[in-house]
Amino acid sequence: AETDEIEGSFKLSYYNEYKSYLSVVNMGEEVKEKKPHPIVQNLKAFGTFLYNSDNGTVMGRGGASWGKISLFYLIFYSCLAGFFAVCLQVMLMTLDPDVPSVKGRTNKPTVAIYKKDIYKMDFKDSDNWEKYSYAAGDLKDEYVEAYKKNNNSFDWNNGDLGFCTDNNTFAVNNATTSEHSGCFFMGINRIVGWKPSGDIYFNCTFVKGKTGKGNTNPPFSLEMIPSIKDQKTELKKSYPWKSMKASGLQPLVAAKVEFKKEEAKGLSEDDLFTFIECGLYADEKKVDKSHTANFEIIYELPGSSSK
């Protein structure tokens, strides 16, 4: 009996040790168990936020909640758009489509034509010459179309521009025969209500230019079309300028330039810089605070090869 008691005690002790061993083993396995990567966990959480299948929500809102907030923003932005449209319409009602309400630096007389390629005649470069020729033709088309719509506009074809009426005949660039001619155009910017003091006219002269190298006696003739006398008569009819509807496009004057082959003999390369300045005058004086227009002629001596 004593032996059985000892054997039972031994078995119990062995059993307890075995349980302790299993507990340690299990704890080790739990310690070694891998957890999901934080990025994976975040992606799962974000996916659940986008759509939660357990409670049927999208981004944390159910169908009824989304319906209410959508209706709110629809009404809110519709009211905002309507308010903006009303304000815009009220503002437009205060503006005159023909007369500017704000006048800044443009309320000073400026001799200008707003086509950049018409300020330079390049008889050497065929590409640049084409730009000038196209700009001159485009200017003519603009005035012809404007006169068709509003006969208060300047009539390009009324004969005032004479030789400079047709760009197909005045724009000549023939390197073989050394025939070079063209026309520079000028007009006063549209100033509402500006009334000149005296009889106004345009006049142009050869100048040194910004470089200071301009030849003031180049082998080119320079002729104003119409003449200064005729300008004084015609320009008087167009000012004060009122509006596009009442007055149309402003009148133009041309400066015809033509190459004189014989006068080019003996010139050096330094003599080829040619600049023209055109201004607005009244009673033989430059109009106060008026701005001039500057033109340039590029050419080469007869016998040189052009591009």
Short mmCIF file of C-alpha atoms in Angstrom, two decimals:
data_model
loop_
_atom_site.label_atom_id
_atom_site.label_comp_id
_atom_site.label_asym_id
_atom_site.label_seq_id
_atom_site.Cartn_x
_atom_site.Cartn_y
_atom_site.Cartn_z
CA ALA A 1 0.00 0.00 0.00
CA GLU A 2 2.82 2.28 0.81
CA THR A 3 4.37 1.47 -2.58
CA ASP A 4 1.10 2.36 -4.35
CA GLU A 5 0.96 5.64 -2.50
CA ILE A 6 4.48 6.53 -3.52
CA GLU A 7 3.78 5.58 -7.14
CA GLY A 8 0.60 7.69 -7.18
CA SER A 9 2.43 10.65 -5.72
CA PHE A 10 5.14 10.26 -8.37
CA LYS A 11 2.60 10.14 -11.18
CA LEU A 12 0.85 13.23 -9.87
CA SER A 13 4.11 15.11 -9.68
CA TYR A 14 5.04 14.02 -13.20
CA TYR A 15 1.62 15.07 -14.51
CA ASN A 16 1.95 18.53 -12.98
CA GLU A 17 5.41 18.97 -14.47
CA TYR A 18 4.07 17.89 -17.89
CA LYS A 19 1.25 20.47 -17.68
CA SER A 20 3.76 23.16 -16.77
CA TYR A 21 5.86 22.13 -19.78
CA LEU A 22 2.87 22.33 -22.12
CA SER A 23 2.00 25.74 -20.71
CA VAL A 24 5.51 27.01 -21.41
CA VAL A 25 5.43 25.58 -24.94
CA ASN A 26 2.09 27.19 -25.65
CA MET A 27 3.29 30.51 -24.31
CA GLY A 28 6.29 30.32 -26.61
CA GLU A 29 4.07 29.68 -29.59
CA GLU A 30 1.89 32.64 -28.66
CA VAL A 31 4.94 34.86 -28.38
CA LYS A 32 6.14 33.73 -31.80
CA GLU A 33 2.78 34.39 -33.50
CA LYS A 34 3.15 37.09 -36.29
CA LYS A 35 0.94 40.16 -36.30
CA PRO A 36 -0.31 41.81 -39.59
CA HIS A 37 1.89 44.58 -41.05
CA PRO A 38 0.71 48.12 -40.05
CA ILE A 39 0.20 49.07 -43.72
CA VAL A 40 -2.03 46.06 -44.27
CA GLN A 41 -3.99 46.94 -41.15
CA ASN A 42 -4.41 50.53 -42.33
CA LEU A 43 -5.56 49.40 -45.77
CA LYS A 44 -8.10 47.07 -44.21
CA ALA A 45 -9.33 49.85 -41.95
CA PHE A 46 -9.60 52.24 -44.93
CA GLY A 47 -11.47 49.62 -46.92
CA THR A 48 -13.87 49.20 -44.02
CA PHE A 49 -14.32 53.00 -43.94
CA LEU A 50 -15.15 53.09 -47.64
CA TYR A 51 -17.68 50.31 -47.30
CA ASN A 52 -18.69 48.59 -44.10
CA SER A 53 -20.60 45.46 -44.95
CA ASP A 54 -21.61 44.87 -41.34
CA ASN A 55 -23.74 48.02 -41.02
CA GLY A 56 -24.08 48.91 -44.75
CA THR A 57 -22.40 52.35 -44.59
CA VAL A 58 -20.28 54.13 -47.21
CA MET A 59 -17.60 56.41 -45.72
CA GLY A 60 -19.38 56.26 -42.43
CA ARG A 61 -22.78 57.33 -43.81
CA GLY A 62 -25.86 55.38 -44.59
CA GLY A 63 -28.16 55.92 -47.57
CA ALA A 64 -30.45 58.33 -45.75
CA SER A 65 -27.53 60.41 -44.49
CA TRP A 66 -26.00 60.66 -47.97
CA GLY A 67 -29.34 61.68 -49.42
CA LYS A 68 -29.76 64.52 -46.93
CA ILE A 69 -26.26 65.96 -47.36
CA SER A 70 -26.48 65.69 -51.18
CA LEU A 71 -29.77 67.59 -51.19
CA PHE A 72 -28.26 70.26 -48.93
CA TYR A 73 -25.26 70.91 -51.18
CA LEU A 74 -27.41 70.86 -54.31
CA ILE A 75 -29.60 73.62 -52.91
CA PHE A 76 -26.60 75.53 -51.49
CA TYR A 77 -24.58 75.66 -54.75
CA SER A 78 -27.69 76.34 -56.84
CA CYS A 79 -28.39 79.42 -54.71
CA LEU A 80 -24.71 80.45 -54.94
CA ALA A 81 -24.70 80.14 -58.75
CA GLY A 82 -27.97 82.06 -59.01
CA PHE A 83 -26.62 84.85 -56.81
CA PHE A 84 -23.48 85.13 -58.97
CA ALA A 85 -25.52 85.21 -62.19
CA VAL A 86 -27.77 87.99 -60.85
CA CYS A 87 -24.75 90.06 -59.73
CA LEU A 88 -23.08 89.61 -63.12
CA GLN A 89 -26.21 90.64 -64.98
CA VAL A 90 -26.68 93.73 -62.83
CA MET A 91 -23.05 94.73 -63.38
CA LEU A 92 -23.34 94.27 -67.17
CA MET A 93 -26.41 96.50 -67.21
CA THR A 94 -24.29 99.37 -65.91
CA LEU A 95 -21.79 99.12 -68.80
CA ASP A 96 -22.08 100.77 -72.19
CA PRO A 97 -20.92 98.30 -74.89
CA ASP A 98 -19.75 101.19 -77.10
CA VAL A 99 -18.06 103.52 -74.63
CA PRO A 100 -15.46 102.45 -72.03
CA SER A 101 -16.30 103.34 -68.44
CA VAL A 102 -12.66 103.45 -67.31
CA LYS A 103 -10.01 105.52 -69.08
CA GLY A 104 -6.35 105.17 -68.24
CA ARG A 105 -3.18 105.69 -70.23
CA THR A 106 -5.08 105.20 -73.51
CA ASN A 107 -6.81 108.57 -73.20
CA LYS A 108 -3.76 110.24 -74.74
CA PRO A 109 -3.43 110.56 -78.52
CA THR A 110 -1.23 107.77 -79.83
CA VAL A 111 -0.17 107.16 -83.40
CA ALA A 112 -0.58 103.43 -83.72
CA ILE A 113 -1.91 100.44 -85.59
CA TYR A 114 -2.30 97.35 -83.43
CA LYS A 115 -0.64 94.89 -85.82
CA LYS A 116 2.96 94.27 -84.83
CA ASP A 117 4.21 93.00 -88.20
CA ILE A 118 3.25 96.21 -90.00
CA TYR A 119 5.97 98.27 -88.31
CA LYS A 120 8.88 96.71 -90.18
CA MET A 121 9.64 96.27 -93.88
CA ASP A 122 12.39 93.71 -94.30
CA PHE A 123 13.40 93.61 -97.95
CA LYS A 124 16.29 91.23 -97.17
CA ASP A 125 14.40 88.40 -95.48
CA SER A 126 11.59 86.87 -97.52
CA ASP A 127 9.93 85.36 -94.43
CA ASN A 128 9.79 88.70 -92.64
CA TRP A 129 8.60 90.39 -95.81
CA GLU A 130 5.72 87.93 -96.01
CA LYS A 131 4.74 88.81 -92.45
CA TYR A 132 4.58 92.50 -93.36
CA SER A 133 2.66 91.82 -96.57
CA TYR A 134 0.17 89.60 -94.76
CA ALA A 135 -0.33 92.16 -91.96
CA ALA A 136 -1.01 94.90 -94.52
CA GLY A 137 -3.58 92.72 -96.28
CA ASP A 138 -5.15 91.74 -92.98
CA LEU A 139 -5.48 95.40 -91.98
CA LYS A 140 -7.20 96.15 -95.27
CA ASP A 141 -9.63 93.23 -94.85
CA GLU A 142 -10.47 94.37 -91.32
CA TYR A 143 -11.42 97.85 -92.52
CA VAL A 144 -13.33 96.59 -95.56
CA GLU A 145 -15.42 94.24 -93.39
CA ALA A 146 -15.99 96.93 -90.76
CA TYR A 147 -17.28 99.35 -93.39
CA LYS A 148 -19.72 96.72 -94.69
CA LYS A 149 -21.21 96.40 -91.20
CA ASN A 150 -21.05 100.08 -90.30
CA ASN A 151 -20.68 102.78 -92.94
CA ASN A 152 -19.58 105.22 -90.25
CA SER A 153 -16.22 103.43 -90.32
CA PHE A 154 -13.36 104.66 -92.46
CA ASP A 155 -13.82 103.49 -96.04
CA TRP A 156 -10.56 101.88 -97.14
CA ASN A 157 -11.60 101.96 -100.79
CA ASN A 158 -12.75 105.57 -100.99
CA GLY A 159 -9.56 106.64 -102.73
CA ASP A 160 -7.99 108.55 -99.82
CA LEU A 161 -5.16 106.03 -99.54
CA GLY A 162 -4.33 106.27 -103.23
CA PHE A 163 -1.29 104.15 -104.08
CA CYS A 164 -1.52 102.41 -100.70
CA THR A 165 -5.06 101.09 -101.23
CA ASP A 166 -4.14 97.69 -102.70
CA ASN A 167 -1.50 95.68 -100.89
CA ASN A 168 -1.06 93.49 -103.97
CA THR A 169 0.39 96.47 -105.85
CA PHE A 170 2.07 98.66 -103.23
CA ALA A 171 3.93 95.83 -101.46
CA VAL A 172 6.77 95.16 -103.90
CA ASN A 173 10.01 93.34 -103.14
CA ASN A 174 11.95 92.37 -106.26
CA ALA A 175 15.63 91.74 -105.60
CA THR A 176 16.37 91.16 -109.29
CA THR A 177 15.24 94.60 -110.42
CA SER A 178 15.91 96.28 -107.05
CA GLU A 179 12.28 97.40 -106.91
CA HIS A 180 11.23 97.82 -103.30
CA SER A 181 8.19 99.71 -102.07
CA GLY A 182 5.59 99.58 -99.34
CA CYS A 183 3.31 101.59 -97.10
CA PHE A 184 3.27 102.17 -93.38
CA PHE A 185 -0.16 102.88 -91.90
CA MET A 186 -1.09 104.99 -88.92
CA GLY A 187 -4.14 106.24 -87.08
CA ILE A 188 -5.02 107.75 -83.72
CA ASN A 189 -6.10 105.40 -80.98
CA ARG A 190 -9.81 105.62 -80.26
CA ILE A 191 -10.26 108.24 -77.52
CA VAL A 192 -13.87 108.87 -76.55
CA GLY A 193 -14.73 112.54 -76.69
CA TRP A 194 -11.21 113.75 -77.48
CA LYS A 195 -11.36 116.92 -79.56
CA PRO A 196 -8.15 118.20 -81.14
CA SER A 197 -7.29 121.87 -80.96
CA GLY A 198 -6.68 122.94 -84.54
CA ASP A 199 -6.47 120.99 -87.78
CA ILE A 200 -4.66 117.73 -87.13
CA TYR A 201 -2.49 115.75 -89.53
CA PHE A 202 0.21 113.07 -89.56
CA ASN A 203 3.75 113.57 -90.74
CA CYS A 204 6.76 111.26 -90.91
CA THR A 205 10.52 111.83 -91.08
CA PHE A 206 13.68 109.74 -91.24
CA VAL A 207 15.37 109.69 -87.82
CA LYS A 208 18.43 108.28 -86.08
CA GLY A 209 16.26 105.79 -84.20
CA LYS A 210 16.89 104.19 -80.84
CA THR A 211 20.29 102.89 -81.95
CA GLY A 212 21.44 106.34 -83.04
CA LYS A 213 22.74 104.83 -86.30
CA GLY A 214 19.80 105.61 -88.54
CA ASN A 215 20.51 107.22 -91.90
CA THR A 216 18.47 110.42 -92.09
CA ASN A 217 19.06 110.62 -95.84
CA PRO A 218 18.48 107.05 -97.05
CA PRO A 219 17.85 106.00 -100.68
CA PHE A 220 14.09 105.99 -100.14
CA SER A 221 11.38 108.47 -101.02
CA LEU A 222 8.83 109.22 -98.31
CA GLU A 223 5.35 110.47 -99.22
CA MET A 224 2.31 111.03 -97.01
CA ILE A 225 -1.00 109.77 -98.43
CA PRO A 226 -3.28 111.71 -98.32
CA SER A 227 -1.24 114.87 -98.43
CA ILE A 228 -0.99 116.97 -95.29
CA LYS A 229 -3.42 119.49 -96.78
CA ASP A 230 -6.02 116.82 -97.51
CA GLN A 231 -5.50 115.20 -94.13
CA LYS A 232 -6.48 118.39 -92.34
CA THR A 233 -9.80 118.36 -94.19
CA GLU A 234 -10.60 114.66 -93.84
CA LEU A 235 -9.49 114.07 -90.25
CA LYS A 236 -11.57 116.99 -89.04
CA LYS A 237 -14.71 115.04 -89.99
CA SER A 238 -13.88 112.09 -87.71
CA TYR A 239 -13.20 113.84 -84.41
CA PRO A 240 -14.27 113.89 -81.69
CA TRP A 241 -14.61 110.12 -81.88
CA LYS A 242 -17.79 108.93 -80.11
CA SER A 243 -18.06 105.15 -80.19
CA MET A 244 -17.66 102.15 -82.48
CA LYS A 245 -21.37 102.32 -83.30
CA ALA A 246 -21.46 106.04 -83.97
CA SER A 247 -18.00 106.57 -85.46
CA GLY A 248 -16.70 103.13 -86.45
CA LEU A 249 -13.03 102.37 -87.05
CA GLN A 250 -10.85 105.47 -87.03
CA PRO A 251 -9.44 106.90 -90.31
CA LEU A 252 -5.99 105.89 -91.49
CA VAL A 253 -3.14 107.68 -93.20
CA ALA A 254 -0.30 106.01 -95.09
CA ALA A 255 3.37 106.76 -95.54
CA LYS A 256 4.59 105.47 -98.89
CA VAL A 257 8.25 104.47 -99.11
CA GLU A 258 10.00 103.56 -102.35
CA PHE A 259 13.60 102.52 -102.94
CA LYS A 260 15.75 104.78 -105.17
CA LYS A 261 18.38 102.57 -106.77
CA GLU A 262 20.51 105.42 -108.11
CA GLU A 263 20.74 107.08 -104.71
CA ALA A 264 22.08 103.85 -103.16
CA LYS A 265 25.36 104.04 -105.05
CA GLY A 266 28.33 104.69 -102.81
CA LEU A 267 26.57 103.72 -99.59
CA SER A 268 28.31 101.54 -97.04
CA GLU A 269 26.82 98.90 -94.76
CA ASP A 270 26.71 101.48 -91.95
CA ASP A 271 24.37 103.64 -94.04
CA LEU A 272 21.66 100.98 -94.32
CA PHE A 273 19.99 101.53 -90.96
CA THR A 274 16.71 103.28 -91.75
CA PHE A 275 14.14 104.40 -89.20
CA ILE A 276 10.98 106.47 -89.62
CA GLU A 277 9.13 108.37 -86.90
CA CYS A 278 5.54 109.46 -87.44
CA GLY A 279 3.76 111.93 -85.21
CA LEU A 280 0.45 113.75 -84.85
CA TYR A 281 0.52 117.49 -85.44
CA ALA A 282 -1.83 120.45 -85.18
CA ASP A 283 -1.05 123.98 -86.33
CA GLU A 284 2.51 122.92 -87.27
CA LYS A 285 3.19 121.67 -83.74
CA LYS A 286 3.18 118.22 -82.27
CA VAL A 287 -0.07 117.53 -80.41
CA ASP A 288 0.50 117.87 -76.67
CA LYS A 289 1.04 114.56 -74.81
CA SER A 290 0.72 112.56 -78.04
CA HIS A 291 2.87 109.50 -78.68
CA THR A 292 4.70 108.81 -81.94
CA ALA A 293 4.97 105.61 -83.97
CA ASN A 294 8.32 104.19 -85.09
CA PHE A 295 8.91 102.13 -88.22
CA GLU A 296 11.97 100.38 -89.61
CA ILE A 297 13.23 99.51 -93.09
CA ILE A 298 15.76 96.73 -93.62
CA TYR A 299 17.38 96.36 -97.05
CA GLU A 300 20.67 95.63 -98.76
CA LEU A 301 22.65 97.26 -101.52
CA PRO A 302 21.87 96.31 -105.12
CA GLY A 303 23.81 93.27 -106.24
CA SER A 304 23.82 91.63 -102.82
CA SER A 305 22.13 88.29 -102.39
CA SER A 306 18.94 88.27 -100.32
CA LYS A 307 17.50 85.44 -98.29
#
